[in-house]
XYZ file of C-alpha atoms in Angstrom:
436
model
C 8.392 -69.296 111.588
C 6.464 -70.135 114.811
C 4.618 -73.431 114.535
C 0.865 -72.980 114.890
C -1.085 -75.137 117.299
C -2.974 -78.066 115.695
C -6.728 -78.519 116.092
C -7.614 -81.627 118.000
C -10.538 -83.848 116.926
C -11.407 -86.716 119.281
C -12.740 -89.755 117.485
C -15.059 -92.165 119.216
C -15.612 -92.982 122.891
C -12.836 -93.656 125.442
C -11.777 -97.330 125.566
C -11.763 -99.412 128.712
C -8.312 -98.047 129.737
C -9.455 -94.446 129.058
C -7.612 -94.208 125.707
C -9.114 -92.309 122.825
C -8.038 -91.809 119.228
C -6.971 -88.277 118.481
C -6.816 -86.628 115.071
C -4.548 -83.577 114.940
C -5.035 -81.154 112.081
C -2.909 -78.163 111.205
C -5.458 -76.664 108.763
C -6.985 -73.255 109.544
C -10.455 -73.377 111.075
C -12.180 -72.166 107.850
C -11.119 -75.479 106.229
C -12.554 -77.667 109.030
C -16.305 -77.989 109.071
C -19.262 -80.333 109.566
C -20.974 -81.566 106.441
C -24.445 -80.131 106.586
C -25.725 -82.883 104.349
C -24.518 -85.810 106.433
C -24.999 -85.909 110.213
C -21.788 -86.234 112.183
C -19.444 -86.038 109.153
C -16.452 -83.709 109.436
C -14.677 -82.390 106.351
C -11.183 -80.996 106.246
C -9.821 -79.145 103.216
C -11.802 -77.865 100.200
C -14.757 -79.673 98.817
C -17.351 -79.338 96.002
C -19.801 -81.425 94.081
C -18.066 -83.435 91.377
C -19.286 -84.098 87.854
C -21.197 -87.207 88.929
C -22.668 -85.433 91.970
C -20.305 -87.012 94.471
C -18.007 -85.278 96.970
C -14.880 -83.958 95.357
C -11.930 -81.684 96.119
C -8.794 -82.003 98.202
C -10.113 -83.279 101.491
C -10.169 -85.609 104.466
C -13.593 -87.048 105.528
C -14.261 -88.318 109.032
C -17.574 -90.186 109.203
C -19.288 -92.339 111.789
C -20.443 -95.353 109.788
C -21.893 -97.254 112.680
C -22.212 -96.820 116.401
C -18.793 -95.753 117.651
C -17.156 -96.920 114.401
C -15.585 -94.251 112.238
C -13.945 -94.202 108.850
C -11.391 -91.644 107.781
C -11.110 -91.386 104.014
C -9.738 -88.830 101.517
C -9.944 -87.806 97.889
C -8.667 -90.536 95.474
C -5.233 -88.960 95.210
C -4.817 -88.620 98.974
C -3.847 -85.005 98.462
C -3.753 -84.297 102.177
C -1.203 -86.683 103.737
C -2.172 -88.503 106.905
C 0.491 -89.841 109.285
C -0.566 -92.363 111.919
C 0.659 -94.527 114.745
C -1.388 -97.603 115.616
C 0.313 -97.890 119.039
C -0.252 -94.309 120.083
C -3.802 -94.051 118.625
C -2.827 -90.904 116.929
C -3.484 -89.564 113.397
C -2.212 -86.276 112.124
C -1.819 -84.127 109.004
C 1.631 -83.092 110.409
C 4.274 -85.817 111.115
C 5.794 -83.597 113.876
C 2.815 -84.254 116.114
C 3.673 -87.948 116.175
C 7.308 -87.166 116.855
C 6.531 -84.977 119.831
C 4.858 -87.729 121.884
C 7.304 -90.134 123.454
C 10.590 -91.572 122.158
C 10.995 -92.397 118.462
C 13.431 -94.851 116.787
C 14.655 -94.979 113.210
C 13.064 -97.570 110.928
C 15.928 -99.408 109.161
C 13.775 -100.173 106.138
C 12.626 -96.632 105.717
C 16.155 -95.202 106.149
C 17.590 -97.798 103.715
C 14.881 -96.813 101.169
C 15.659 -93.121 101.531
C 19.405 -93.677 101.093
C 18.823 -95.800 97.997
C 16.055 -93.768 96.416
C 15.964 -90.239 98.011
C 12.311 -90.794 98.948
C 10.069 -93.185 100.850
C 7.100 -95.048 99.334
C 4.079 -97.211 99.893
C 3.346 -96.044 103.442
C 6.843 -96.095 104.909
C 8.590 -93.335 106.752
C 12.112 -93.206 108.277
C 10.601 -93.619 111.713
C 9.668 -96.932 113.413
C 5.879 -97.416 113.865
C 4.999 -94.120 112.215
C 3.341 -94.619 108.764
C 1.770 -92.482 106.063
C -1.569 -93.558 104.669
C -1.464 -94.746 101.046
C -4.057 -93.239 98.605
C -5.545 -96.718 98.195
C -6.143 -97.033 101.899
C -8.628 -95.630 104.495
C -8.512 -95.681 108.302
C -11.063 -97.496 110.468
C -11.500 -96.487 114.104
C -13.435 -99.002 116.167
C -13.873 -97.727 119.649
C -10.274 -96.785 120.463
C -8.445 -99.044 117.996
C -7.050 -97.997 114.582
C -6.974 -100.328 111.599
C -6.053 -99.790 107.913
C -8.440 -100.943 105.173
C -7.698 -101.268 101.459
C -9.932 -99.612 98.888
C -11.304 -102.042 96.335
C -10.578 -101.575 92.634
C -8.595 -98.449 93.291
C -7.407 -97.784 89.772
C -10.370 -99.494 88.122
C -12.966 -96.863 88.606
C -16.105 -96.555 86.483
C -15.116 -94.476 83.436
C -16.986 -91.169 83.005
C -18.605 -91.105 79.618
C -17.455 -88.559 77.125
C -14.493 -87.337 75.071
C -11.394 -87.269 77.252
C -10.275 -83.724 76.367
C -13.618 -82.190 77.010
C -14.082 -84.147 80.225
C -10.677 -82.910 81.503
C -11.569 -79.310 80.532
C -14.858 -79.509 82.449
C -13.245 -81.150 85.505
C -10.337 -78.687 85.702
C -12.678 -75.671 85.356
C -14.966 -77.059 88.051
C -12.044 -77.638 90.404
C -10.515 -74.144 89.860
C -13.847 -72.383 90.129
C -14.234 -73.941 93.592
C -10.634 -73.064 94.496
C -11.065 -69.454 93.568
C -14.097 -69.335 95.964
C -12.411 -71.235 98.827
C -9.049 -69.514 99.073
C -10.477 -65.950 99.317
C -9.080 -62.721 97.947
C -5.428 -63.702 98.208
C -3.408 -66.852 97.387
C 0.085 -68.060 96.527
C 0.592 -69.775 93.169
C 3.690 -71.839 92.368
C 4.224 -70.700 88.746
C 6.832 -72.783 86.916
C 6.243 -71.289 83.502
C 5.053 -74.726 82.181
C 1.663 -75.456 80.700
C -0.013 -76.761 83.876
C 0.702 -73.828 86.234
C 0.054 -71.299 83.477
C -3.327 -72.876 82.847
C -4.064 -72.658 86.516
C -3.271 -68.929 86.571
C -5.382 -68.232 83.495
C -8.394 -69.956 85.013
C -7.910 -68.331 88.421
C -8.074 -64.992 86.667
C -11.082 -66.087 84.602
C -13.078 -66.936 87.691
C -11.873 -64.175 89.981
C -10.529 -61.001 88.358
C -10.188 -59.170 91.688
C -7.987 -61.651 93.567
C -4.508 -60.840 94.629
C -2.214 -63.619 93.398
C 1.382 -63.885 94.624
C 3.105 -66.092 92.032
C 6.587 -67.430 92.543
C 9.192 -69.344 90.529
C 12.553 -70.832 91.473
C 15.591 -71.100 89.226
C 18.755 -73.077 89.964
C 21.086 -70.308 88.856
C 24.284 -72.355 88.997
C 22.805 -75.652 87.889
C 20.934 -75.238 84.627
C 21.510 -72.009 82.716
C 19.847 -73.543 79.644
C 16.571 -74.172 81.558
C 14.652 -70.907 81.155
C 11.029 -71.731 82.013
C 11.274 -68.841 84.532
C 11.138 -66.469 81.576
C 7.734 -67.887 80.559
C 6.630 -67.569 84.161
C 7.435 -63.865 84.142
C 5.560 -63.379 80.891
C 2.520 -65.160 82.302
C 2.677 -63.178 85.532
C 2.786 -59.937 83.648
C -0.122 -60.936 81.374
C -2.371 -61.997 84.210
C -1.335 -59.309 86.734
C 0.257 -61.252 89.612
C 2.699 -60.099 92.203
C 5.640 -62.197 90.998
C 8.831 -63.266 92.668
C 11.736 -65.117 91.039
C 13.917 -66.951 93.615
C 17.448 -67.553 92.291
C 18.956 -70.621 93.938
C 22.667 -71.164 94.379
C 24.376 -74.135 95.969
C 25.366 -72.448 99.179
C 21.885 -71.028 99.893
C 20.356 -74.337 98.767
C 22.396 -76.395 101.242
C 21.469 -74.077 104.105
C 17.799 -74.196 103.158
C 17.891 -77.974 103.089
C 19.356 -78.059 106.634
C 16.697 -75.585 107.777
C 13.932 -77.598 106.263
C 15.065 -80.811 107.869
C 15.328 -79.092 111.215
C 11.845 -77.491 110.989
C 10.115 -80.401 109.296
C 11.787 -83.139 111.400
C 11.912 -85.406 108.426
C 14.084 -86.293 105.416
C 13.443 -84.553 102.094
C 14.280 -84.839 98.390
C 16.251 -81.948 96.903
C 13.188 -80.476 95.147
C 11.516 -80.040 98.564
C 14.375 -77.681 99.640
C 13.893 -75.665 96.448
C 10.171 -75.464 97.114
C 10.925 -74.361 100.673
C 13.124 -71.504 99.412
C 10.595 -70.547 96.788
C 7.750 -70.065 99.294
C 9.762 -68.932 102.285
C 10.635 -65.685 100.526
C 6.936 -64.696 100.529
C 6.588 -65.038 104.300
C 7.602 -61.397 104.750
C 5.025 -60.193 102.215
C 1.895 -62.314 102.788
C -0.410 -62.887 105.694
C -0.127 -66.129 107.719
C -2.236 -69.077 106.648
C -2.569 -67.827 103.066
C -3.085 -70.892 100.804
C -0.549 -72.258 98.390
C -1.805 -73.546 95.015
C 0.323 -76.117 93.246
C -0.078 -77.710 89.771
C 1.359 -81.131 90.421
C -0.306 -84.118 88.868
C -0.722 -84.094 85.105
C 2.843 -85.194 84.280
C 2.891 -87.981 86.795
C -0.546 -89.412 85.992
C -0.914 -88.789 82.298
C 2.639 -89.589 81.241
C 4.452 -91.364 84.031
C 8.204 -91.024 83.590
C 9.354 -88.120 81.429
C 12.818 -89.604 80.941
C 11.602 -91.784 78.067
C 10.137 -90.319 74.817
C 6.444 -91.205 74.144
C 7.358 -93.272 71.060
C 9.803 -95.417 73.086
C 7.307 -95.897 75.890
C 4.691 -97.146 73.453
C 7.287 -99.457 71.887
C 7.889 -100.879 75.424
C 4.342 -102.343 75.289
C 6.043 -105.331 73.653
C 7.755 -106.152 76.886
C 6.587 -109.140 78.963
C 4.841 -108.487 82.291
C 7.985 -109.790 84.002
C 9.925 -107.065 82.315
C 7.344 -104.472 83.434
C 8.060 -105.459 87.002
C 11.825 -105.381 86.480
C 11.537 -101.847 85.036
C 9.440 -100.686 87.948
C 11.914 -101.952 90.530
C 15.180 -100.881 88.735
C 14.422 -97.733 86.725
C 16.402 -94.594 87.552
C 13.233 -92.788 88.578
C 12.767 -95.171 91.486
C 16.188 -96.467 92.477
C 19.500 -94.605 92.694
C 21.765 -97.102 94.381
C 21.136 -100.871 95.022
C 19.389 -101.857 98.232
C 22.398 -103.970 99.164
C 24.655 -100.859 99.244
C 22.346 -98.951 101.574
C 22.058 -102.054 103.782
C 25.898 -102.198 103.930
C 26.036 -98.530 104.931
C 23.611 -99.219 107.788
C 25.127 -102.548 108.652
C 21.641 -103.888 108.531
C 20.583 -106.666 106.114
C 17.086 -107.720 105.082
C 15.424 -104.293 105.319
C 13.148 -105.281 102.483
C 11.818 -102.144 100.698
C 12.589 -103.686 97.264
C 10.524 -106.698 98.244
C 7.525 -104.511 99.090
C 7.844 -102.626 95.794
C 8.213 -105.895 93.909
C 5.091 -107.229 95.450
C 3.119 -104.044 94.616
C 4.411 -103.975 91.045
C 3.450 -107.631 90.445
C -0.027 -106.964 91.767
C -0.481 -103.862 89.702
C 0.799 -105.515 86.498
C -2.013 -108.021 86.645
C -4.587 -105.188 86.646
C -3.117 -103.403 83.521
C -3.547 -104.068 79.828
C -0.406 -102.324 78.614
C 3.049 -101.321 79.849
C 2.441 -97.577 79.321
C -0.622 -97.607 81.596
C 1.142 -99.781 84.096
C 4.100 -97.467 84.381
C 2.048 -94.255 84.834
C -0.008 -95.917 87.582
C 3.141 -97.176 89.315
C 4.776 -93.696 88.904
C 1.760 -91.925 90.437
C 1.864 -94.283 93.402
C 5.545 -93.634 94.101
C 6.678 -90.271 92.599
C 3.412 -88.310 92.720
C 2.757 -89.540 96.274
C 6.149 -88.390 97.297
C 5.535 -84.987 95.711
C 2.245 -84.619 97.577
C 3.776 -85.668 100.877
C 6.903 -83.435 100.682
C 5.151 -80.363 99.337
C 2.538 -80.642 102.057
C 5.245 -80.995 104.707
C 7.024 -77.862 103.408
C 3.732 -75.925 103.439
C 3.103 -77.194 107.003
C 6.405 -75.736 108.168
C 5.040 -72.336 107.049
C 1.653 -72.906 108.714
C -0.080 -72.852 105.263
C -2.468 -75.280 103.650
C -1.646 -76.361 100.115
C -4.194 -77.343 97.516
C -3.750 -79.288 94.237
C -6.401 -78.376 91.653
C -5.403 -81.229 89.268
C -5.743 -83.853 92.039
C -9.516 -84.337 92.297
C -11.719 -87.416 92.116
C -13.129 -86.349 88.741
C -9.664 -86.031 87.241
C -8.582 -89.306 88.815
C -11.493 -91.136 87.139
C -10.941 -89.433 83.790
C -7.167 -89.898 83.664
C -7.047 -93.492 84.875
C -10.167 -94.438 82.939
C -8.498 -93.331 79.733
C -5.631 -94.969 77.921
C -2.130 -93.523 77.578
C -2.773 -92.984 73.848
C -5.962 -90.999 74.505
C -4.099 -88.737 76.923
C -1.005 -88.327 74.792
C -2.625 -88.201 71.361
C -0.307 -88.385 68.334
C 2.673 -88.962 70.687
C 2.277 -85.432 72.139
C 2.803 -85.224 75.888
C -0.465 -84.363 77.692
C -2.240 -83.536 74.464
C -5.563 -83.978 76.163
C -4.802 -80.889 78.275
C -2.745 -78.879 75.715
C -5.525 -79.149 73.117
């Protein structure tokens, strides 16, 4: 697919040497607008008024906070990735924009992490001097200089008063009502057949009965014959009247798709990104360009954390010491596939240090948490969920489409991280607060 031209937003005045910070955005023009309520504020994405009256949605906000000083902030989940280069004074929603200006070298730490873990974390990419903004960070532009500022008390937000299940229901409905208004008469829904995406479909139909929904599901035909969620997806699609596509994935087509994605996206990807690429690429021949993708990521990673350990066992792990929390975060299979020393040996480059950065973050986070279960789901969301957001966005970008995450809003962030693990997974039932 031909790559669409990014919209350029110049931020601030030119510096003494004529330089100016540029913000490059791949979103269609209908999702880039000035905030009528705040002079000089630009919003990118979808926005609505949250439960407490504050700005909510999946968005980037560019605001002049003082004369020629700008702040670029996002929703709490950072659901629209921002790549940046301090040296080049360049910020973009598409990493390819930073790769097309001048020469680029590999970052040994980022490459080592990708080899060891199959993903990058905490702001790293595989490219030297190209970073991705963390969700607990914002960007400050002062004249023509870029700096990164940390958000205070990121996970310790003021809890919204009320019963958790009812609050989640209200927040999810508010988000999907806005989504049904923003995306127009047609949209693409990634329908896995699980609870979350099926709930999205039911609510989209509730709020807009006349919309044309193109749902899609992928199934690794020669990997997991016992995994049949695709059957539930077909039942849901039939019940709610979507135009449904099942994409059967086999190893040969999967390998080719992964190569194609790496070539088009100019980045490294986890295997699920290639499956997502295949799942949505099929629809290119049926749907108009720039049609939005809707994805249900979020509840698993934020409400549970790892799904490789039963709820009862996770709760039992509350007896662990904080030192053991940190050891788990650094060494668990979710986060590390092969030791850092082995990836360093492959690269012939010692001291790359991604484990040290993760260790520092885990130690800092452990001091802010009362229990292991809540520590691990916050850590999981900062690593695994952020990787999902980043990779799914990059896949959508290769198709010139925006992607929105209805479960990743400020309201839901405050509710989920203001509640305890036990409140969210009542009676040891995964995501009981949503299922009920």
